[in-house]
Amino acid sequence: MDIKVLINVNSPETKEVTERLVKQNLENKLDSYLKKFTDKQEAEGTIEVKIEKSKKDTFNGIVHANLDGKTFRYERDDYKNLDDLLNHLFDHFKEELSSL
């Protein structure tokens, strides 16, 4: 299975950082956990990451994933540091994947 990764940001200056952090998390933190899905030929999967920079200069984020019919969703608000927000969201994703 190939997993499509969709990244949506409302602030152009955060796009490059978001793409880098998503790639790092998927390749380093989640690769072994996602293997149980990617090994299935007929399975389908998407991971959508949405980051919004608020007027207060904080970040809100959502990670929404559909993997082989299973849905995962994580949302956090008001993070001052984009790295912390994305790493925190992917930590929760990893914890849930590890329990499967």
Coordinates of C-alpha atoms in Angstrom, one line a residue:
M1 CA 0.0 0.0 0.0
D2 CA 1.1 3.5 -0.8
I3 CA 0.2 6.1 1.8
K4 CA -0.7 9.5 0.4
V5 CA 0.4 12.4 2.5
L6 CA -1.5 15.7 2.2
I7 CA -0.2 18.8 3.9
N8 CA -2.3 22.0 4.3
V9 CA -1.0 25.2 5.8
N10 CA -2.5 28.6 6.0
S11 CA 0.8 30.4 6.3
P12 CA 3.4 30.1 3.4
E13 CA 6.4 30.6 5.7
T14 CA 5.4 27.4 7.7
K15 CA 5.1 25.1 4.6
E16 CA 8.7 24.1 4.3
V17 CA 9.2 23.4 8.0
T18 CA 5.9 21.5 8.1
E19 CA 6.9 19.3 5.2
R20 CA 10.3 18.6 6.7
L21 CA 8.9 17.7 10.1
V22 CA 6.2 15.5 8.6
K23 CA 8.8 13.6 6.6
Q24 CA 11.1 13.2 9.6
N25 CA 8.2 11.8 11.7
L26 CA 7.0 9.4 9.1
E27 CA 10.4 8.1 8.2
N28 CA 12.0 8.0 11.7
K29 CA 9.3 7.7 14.3
L30 CA 6.5 5.9 12.5
D31 CA 8.1 3.8 9.8
S32 CA 8.0 0.5 11.6
Y33 CA 4.5 1.1 12.9
L34 CA 3.2 1.9 9.4
K35 CA 4.8 -1.2 8.0
K36 CA 1.9 -3.3 9.1
F37 CA -0.3 -1.2 6.7
T38 CA 2.2 -0.7 3.8
D39 CA 2.8 -4.5 3.6
K40 CA -0.8 -5.0 2.5
Q41 CA -1.1 -4.8 -1.3
E42 CA -4.8 -3.9 -1.6
A43 CA -5.0 -1.5 1.3
E44 CA -5.4 2.2 0.9
G45 CA -4.1 5.0 3.1
T46 CA -4.0 8.8 3.5
I47 CA -2.4 11.0 6.2
E48 CA -3.6 14.6 6.2
V49 CA -1.7 17.2 8.2
K50 CA -3.3 20.6 8.6
I51 CA -1.5 23.5 10.3
E52 CA -2.9 26.9 11.0
K53 CA -1.0 29.9 12.3
S54 CA -3.3 32.0 14.5
K55 CA -3.5 35.7 14.9
K56 CA -1.9 35.2 18.3
D57 CA 1.2 33.8 16.6
T58 CA 0.5 30.3 17.9
F59 CA -0.1 27.1 15.9
N60 CA -3.0 24.8 15.7
G61 CA -2.7 21.4 14.1
I62 CA -4.6 18.3 13.1
V63 CA -3.3 14.9 11.9
H64 CA -6.0 12.8 10.3
A65 CA -5.2 9.4 9.0
N66 CA -7.2 6.7 7.2
L67 CA -5.2 3.4 7.0
D68 CA -6.8 0.2 5.7
G69 CA -10.2 1.3 7.0
K70 CA -9.0 2.5 10.4
T71 CA -9.3 6.2 11.2
F72 CA -7.0 8.2 13.5
R73 CA -7.4 11.9 14.4
Y74 CA -5.3 14.1 16.7
E75 CA -5.8 17.8 17.3
R76 CA -3.9 20.3 19.4
D77 CA -4.2 24.1 19.7
D78 CA -2.1 27.1 20.9
Y79 CA 1.4 25.8 20.5
K80 CA 4.1 28.5 20.3
N81 CA 6.6 26.1 18.6
L82 CA 5.6 24.4 15.4
D83 CA 8.2 21.6 15.9
D84 CA 6.7 20.8 19.3
L85 CA 3.2 20.7 17.9
L86 CA 3.9 18.4 15.0
N87 CA 6.1 16.1 17.1
H88 CA 3.4 15.9 19.8
L89 CA 0.7 15.0 17.3
F90 CA 2.9 12.3 15.8
D91 CA 3.7 10.9 19.2
H92 CA 0.0 10.3 19.9
F93 CA -0.3 8.7 16.5
K94 CA 2.6 6.4 17.2
E95 CA 1.2 5.4 20.6
E96 CA -2.1 4.4 19.0
L97 CA -0.4 2.5 16.2
S98 CA 1.7 0.6 18.7
S99 CA -1.4 -0.7 20.5
L100 CA -2.8 -2.3 17.3

